[in-house]
PDB file of C-alpha atoms in Angstrom:
ATOM      1  CA  MET A   1      91.065  99.385 104.154  1.00 96.00           C
ATOM      2  CA  ILE A   2      93.279 101.947 102.472  1.00 97.00           C
ATOM      3  CA  VAL A   3      92.694 103.328  98.973  1.00 97.00           C
ATOM      4  CA  SER A   4      95.593 105.054  97.247  1.00 97.00           C
ATOM      5  CA  THR A   5      97.687 105.154  94.089  1.00 97.00           C
ATOM      6  CA  LEU A   6     101.117 103.793  93.223  1.00 96.00           C
ATOM      7  CA  LYS A   7     102.222 107.392  92.736  1.00 96.00           C
ATOM      8  CA  ASP A   8     101.357 108.165  96.382  1.00 97.00           C
ATOM      9  CA  SER A   9     102.459 104.843  97.890  1.00 97.00           C
ATOM     10  CA  ASN A  10     105.133 106.593  99.955  1.00 96.00           C
ATOM     11  CA  GLN A  11     102.305 107.834 102.196  1.00 96.00           C
ATOM     12  CA  ILE A  12     101.479 104.287 103.328  1.00 96.00           C
ATOM     13  CA  GLU A  13     104.976 102.760 103.288  1.00 97.00           C
ATOM     14  CA  PRO A  14     105.515 103.466 107.021  1.00 96.00           C
ATOM     15  CA  LEU A  15     102.540 101.238 107.915  1.00 97.00           C
ATOM     16  CA  HIS A  16     104.438  97.956 107.370  1.00 97.00           C
ATOM     17  CA  PRO A  17     108.175  97.233 107.049  1.00 97.00           C
ATOM     18  CA  LEU A  18     107.667  95.410 103.717  1.00 98.00           C
ATOM     19  CA  PHE A  19     105.455  97.996 101.991  1.00 98.00           C
ATOM     20  CA  LYS A  20     108.403 100.046 100.721  1.00 98.00           C
ATOM     21  CA  THR A  21     110.048  96.908  99.293  1.00 98.00           C
ATOM     22  CA  LEU A  22     106.770  95.961  97.588  1.00 98.00           C
ATOM     23  CA  PHE A  23     106.132  99.350  96.020  1.00 98.00           C
ATOM     24  CA  GLU A  24     109.730  99.792  94.865  1.00 97.00           C
ATOM     25  CA  TYR A  25     109.558  96.375  93.189  1.00 98.00           C
ATOM     26  CA  VAL A  26     106.251  97.095  91.476  1.00 97.00           C
ATOM     27  CA  LYS A  27     107.407 100.515  90.247  1.00 97.00           C
ATOM     28  CA  SER A  28     110.714  99.171  88.888  1.00 97.00           C
ATOM     29  CA  HIS A  29     109.359  96.153  86.947  1.00 97.00           C
ATOM     30  CA  ASP A  30     107.050  95.915  83.944  1.00 96.00           C
ATOM     31  CA  LEU A  31     104.585  93.542  85.578  1.00 96.00           C
ATOM     32  CA  LEU A  32     101.859  94.203  83.019  1.00 94.00           C
ATOM     33  CA  HIS A  33     103.971  92.276  80.516  1.00 94.00           C
ATOM     34  CA  ALA A  34     105.449  89.775  82.984  1.00 95.00           C
ATOM     35  CA  PRO A  35     104.267  86.164  83.034  1.00 96.00           C
ATOM     36  CA  LEU A  36     101.194  85.428  85.115  1.00 97.00           C
ATOM     37  CA  GLY A  37     101.626  83.647  88.431  1.00 97.00           C
ATOM     38  CA  ARG A  38     103.501  84.021  91.668  1.00 97.00           C
ATOM     39  CA  ILE A  39     106.431  86.414  91.873  1.00 97.00           C
ATOM     40  CA  GLU A  40     108.533  85.951  94.992  1.00 96.00           C
ATOM     41  CA  ILE A  41     110.071  89.086  96.407  1.00 97.00           C
ATOM     42  CA  GLU A  42     110.947  87.931  99.936  1.00 97.00           C
ATOM     43  CA  GLY A  43     109.792  84.303 100.039  1.00 96.00           C
ATOM     44  CA  ASP A  44     106.578  83.705 101.951  1.00 96.00           C
ATOM     45  CA  SER A  45     106.920  87.065 103.718  1.00 98.00           C
ATOM     46  CA  LEU A  46     106.234  89.075 100.555  1.00 98.00           C
ATOM     47  CA  TYR A  47     105.094  87.842  97.175  1.00 98.00           C
ATOM     48  CA  VAL A  48     102.841  88.959  94.352  1.00 98.00           C
ATOM     49  CA  ASN A  49     100.249  87.022  92.400  1.00 98.00           C
ATOM     50  CA  ASN A  50     100.157  88.456  88.870  1.00 98.00           C
ATOM     51  CA  VAL A  51      96.671  87.632  87.599  1.00 98.00           C
ATOM     52  CA  LEU A  52      94.439  88.062  84.582  1.00 98.00           C
ATOM     53  CA  ALA A  53      90.842  87.289  85.460  1.00 97.00           C
ATOM     54  CA  GLU A  54      87.381  87.748  84.073  1.00 97.00           C
ATOM     55  CA  GLY A  55      85.269  90.191  86.069  1.00 98.00           C
ATOM     56  CA  VAL A  56      82.254  88.814  87.910  1.00 97.00           C
ATOM     57  CA  ALA A  57      78.905  90.281  88.932  1.00 97.00           C
ATOM     58  CA  ALA A  58      78.785  91.741  92.444  1.00 96.00           C
ATOM     59  CA  GLU A  59      76.015  89.377  93.531  1.00 95.00           C
ATOM     60  CA  GLN A  60      78.153  86.365  92.541  1.00 96.00           C
ATOM     61  CA  GLN A  61      81.276  87.360  94.472  1.00 97.00           C
ATOM     62  CA  TYR A  62      81.904  86.339  98.077  1.00 98.00           C
ATOM     63  CA  LEU A  63      83.667  88.449 100.645  1.00 98.00           C
ATOM     64  CA  GLU A  64      87.025  86.947 101.592  1.00 98.00           C
ATOM     65  CA  ALA A  65      89.000  87.526 104.768  1.00 98.00           C
ATOM     66  CA  HIS A  66      92.594  86.671 105.653  1.00 97.00           C
ATOM     67  CA  ARG A  67      94.410  86.416 108.977  1.00 97.00           C
ATOM     68  CA  ALA A  68      98.095  85.837 108.194  1.00 98.00           C
ATOM     69  CA  TYR A  69      98.553  88.307 105.321  1.00 98.00           C
ATOM     70  CA  ILE A  70      97.663  91.824 104.284  1.00 98.00           C
ATOM     71  CA  ASP A  71      96.439  91.975 100.676  1.00 98.00           C
ATOM     72  CA  VAL A  72      97.519  94.824  98.428  1.00 98.00           C
ATOM     73  CA  HIS A  73      95.433  94.865  95.241  1.00 98.00           C
ATOM     74  CA  ILE A  74      97.100  96.891  92.465  1.00 98.00           C
ATOM     75  CA  LEU A  75      95.171  97.322  89.230  1.00 98.00           C
ATOM     76  CA  LEU A  76      97.252  97.136  86.048  1.00 98.00           C
ATOM     77  CA  GLU A  77      94.622  97.064  83.313  1.00 97.00           C
ATOM     78  CA  GLY A  78      90.837  97.194  83.053  1.00 97.00           C
ATOM     79  CA  ALA A  79      88.402  98.427  85.676  1.00 97.00           C
ATOM     80  CA  GLU A  80      87.665  96.698  88.955  1.00 98.00           C
ATOM     81  CA  ARG A  81      85.236  97.212  91.780  1.00 98.00           C
ATOM     82  CA  ILE A  82      86.126  95.852  95.199  1.00 98.00           C
ATOM     83  CA  GLY A  83      83.424  95.421  97.826  1.00 98.00           C
ATOM     84  CA  TRP A  84      84.084  95.810 101.552  1.00 98.00           C
ATOM     85  CA  LYS A  85      82.318  95.176 104.838  1.00 98.00           C
ATOM     86  CA  PRO A  86      83.732  95.364 108.393  1.00 97.00           C
ATOM     87  CA  LEU A  87      84.674  91.986 109.857  1.00 97.00           C
ATOM     88  CA  GLU A  88      82.484  92.548 112.907  1.00 97.00           C
ATOM     89  CA  ASP A  89      79.439  92.887 110.633  1.00 97.00           C
ATOM     90  CA  VAL A  90      79.793  89.683 108.579  1.00 97.00           C
ATOM     91  CA  THR A  91      77.512  86.852 109.646  1.00 96.00           C
ATOM     92  CA  ASP A  92      76.940  84.554 106.653  1.00 97.00           C
ATOM     93  CA  GLU A  93      80.041  82.342 106.625  1.00 97.00           C
ATOM     94  CA  VAL A  94      80.079  79.956 103.664  1.00 98.00           C
ATOM     95  CA  LYS A  95      83.631  78.651 104.097  1.00 97.00           C
ATOM     96  CA  PRO A  96      85.266  78.619 107.529  1.00 97.00           C
ATOM     97  CA  TYR A  97      88.772  79.961 107.843  1.00 97.00           C
ATOM     98  CA  ASP A  98      91.327  77.616 106.279  1.00 97.00           C
ATOM     99  CA  ALA A  99      94.829  78.366 107.591  1.00 96.00           C
ATOM    100  CA  SER A 100      96.535  76.642 104.646  1.00 95.00           C
ATOM    101  CA  ALA A 101      94.754  78.996 102.214  1.00 95.00           C
ATOM    102  CA  ASP A 102      94.615  81.898 104.709  1.00 97.00           C
ATOM    103  CA  CYS A 103      91.023  82.514 103.714  1.00 97.00           C
ATOM    104  CA  ALA A 104      87.438  82.480 104.952  1.00 98.00           C
ATOM    105  CA  LEU A 105      84.478  83.266 102.698  1.00 98.00           C
ATOM    106  CA  TYR A 106      81.241  85.095 103.506  1.00 98.00           C
ATOM    107  CA  ALA A 107      78.033  85.517 101.471  1.00 98.00           C
ATOM    108  CA  ASP A 108      77.186  88.880 103.103  1.00 98.00           C
ATOM    109  CA  ARG A 109      76.771  91.790 100.713  1.00 97.00           C
ATOM    110  CA  PRO A 110      79.405  94.518 100.927  1.00 98.00           C
ATOM    111  CA  THR A 111      78.379  97.828 102.461  1.00 97.00           C
ATOM    112  CA  THR A 112      80.957  99.865 100.533  1.00 97.00           C
ATOM    113  CA  TYR A 113      82.450  99.634  97.041  1.00 98.00           C
ATOM    114  CA  VAL A 114      85.656 101.090  95.637  1.00 98.00           C
ATOM    115  CA  ASP A 115      85.964 101.553  91.873  1.00 98.00           C
ATOM    116  CA  MET A 116      89.568 101.160  90.759  1.00 97.00           C
ATOM    117  CA  LEU A 117      91.417 102.275  87.650  1.00 97.00           C
ATOM    118  CA  PRO A 118      94.942 101.282  86.553  1.00 98.00           C
ATOM    119  CA  GLY A 119      97.596 102.629  88.908  1.00 97.00           C
ATOM    120  CA  GLN A 120      95.290 102.596  91.908  1.00 98.00           C
ATOM    121  CA  LEU A 121      95.569 100.240  94.853  1.00 98.00           C
ATOM    122  CA  VAL A 122      93.619  98.955  97.822  1.00 98.00           C
ATOM    123  CA  VAL A 123      95.227  97.631 101.002  1.00 98.00           C
ATOM    124  CA  VAL A 124      93.070  95.221 103.011  1.00 98.00           C
ATOM    125  CA  TYR A 125      93.902  94.023 106.499  1.00 98.00           C
ATOM    126  CA  PRO A 126      92.460  91.005 108.342  1.00 97.00           C
ATOM    127  CA  GLU A 127      89.595  93.186 109.611  1.00 97.00           C
ATOM    128  CA  ASP A 128      88.655  94.008 105.991  1.00 98.00           C
ATOM    129  CA  PRO A 129      86.564  91.295 104.318  1.00 98.00           C
ATOM    130  CA  HIS A 130      86.603  92.193 100.639  1.00 98.00           C
ATOM    131  CA  ALA A 131      85.022  91.059  97.377  1.00 98.00           C
ATOM    132  CA  PRO A 132      87.541  91.553  94.549  1.00 98.00           C
ATOM    133  CA  LEU A 133      87.265  91.205  90.773  1.00 98.00           C
ATOM    134  CA  ILE A 134      83.818  92.738  90.432  1.00 98.00           C
ATOM    135  CA  GLY A 135      83.425  94.088  86.935  1.00 97.00           C
ATOM    136  CA  GLU A 136      83.073  93.229  83.269  1.00 96.00           C
ATOM    137  CA  GLY A 137      85.722  91.956  80.924  1.00 97.00           C
ATOM    138  CA  LYS A 138      89.345  91.194  81.654  1.00 97.00           C
ATOM    139  CA  ILE A 139      90.982  92.497  84.819  1.00 98.00           C
ATOM    140  CA  ARG A 140      94.778  92.459  85.005  1.00 98.00           C
ATOM    141  CA  LYS A 141      96.073  93.039  88.502  1.00 98.00           C
ATOM    142  CA  LEU A 142      98.616  92.267  91.152  1.00 98.00           C
ATOM    143  CA  ILE A 143      97.618  90.812  94.483  1.00 98.00           C
ATOM    144  CA  ALA A 144     100.511  91.275  96.862  1.00 98.00           C
ATOM    145  CA  LYS A 145     100.585  89.155  99.984  1.00 98.00           C
ATOM    146  CA  VAL A 146     102.366  90.836 102.885  1.00 98.00           C
ATOM    147  CA  LYS A 147     102.959  88.656 105.965  1.00 98.00           C
ATOM    148  CA  LEU A 148     101.785  90.118 109.255  1.00 96.00           C
TER     149      LEU A 148
END
């Protein structure tokens, strides 16, 4: 997992060929006021889900893990906590991996939490089960999906 800011995204752009494209797109568009839903940047290789969600309690949120995509969570508005636990330490699978949804769910409790403010981002790889949208009130964010 990587924690950074949009301002410093150039530091992580070399880690994937599509990161620079993603961050340039996000910085050059007013996505806070864009319609909710999927925004295609490079088809299924790179797209963004623009979401507005209600925060949930930490004990109600499952860890999710992906295999085909890297997630880049970018907070636009509100406050969000994201839980994390290493993949090798999760044991309580509640939904086996579904390739069509690129997701498995685990009921394990995170071992680490990151508190995010607008302009901050978290990059999660397949080895990073994560519990997003922990918080109170409305959370406006982007969830970029970057194909491995």
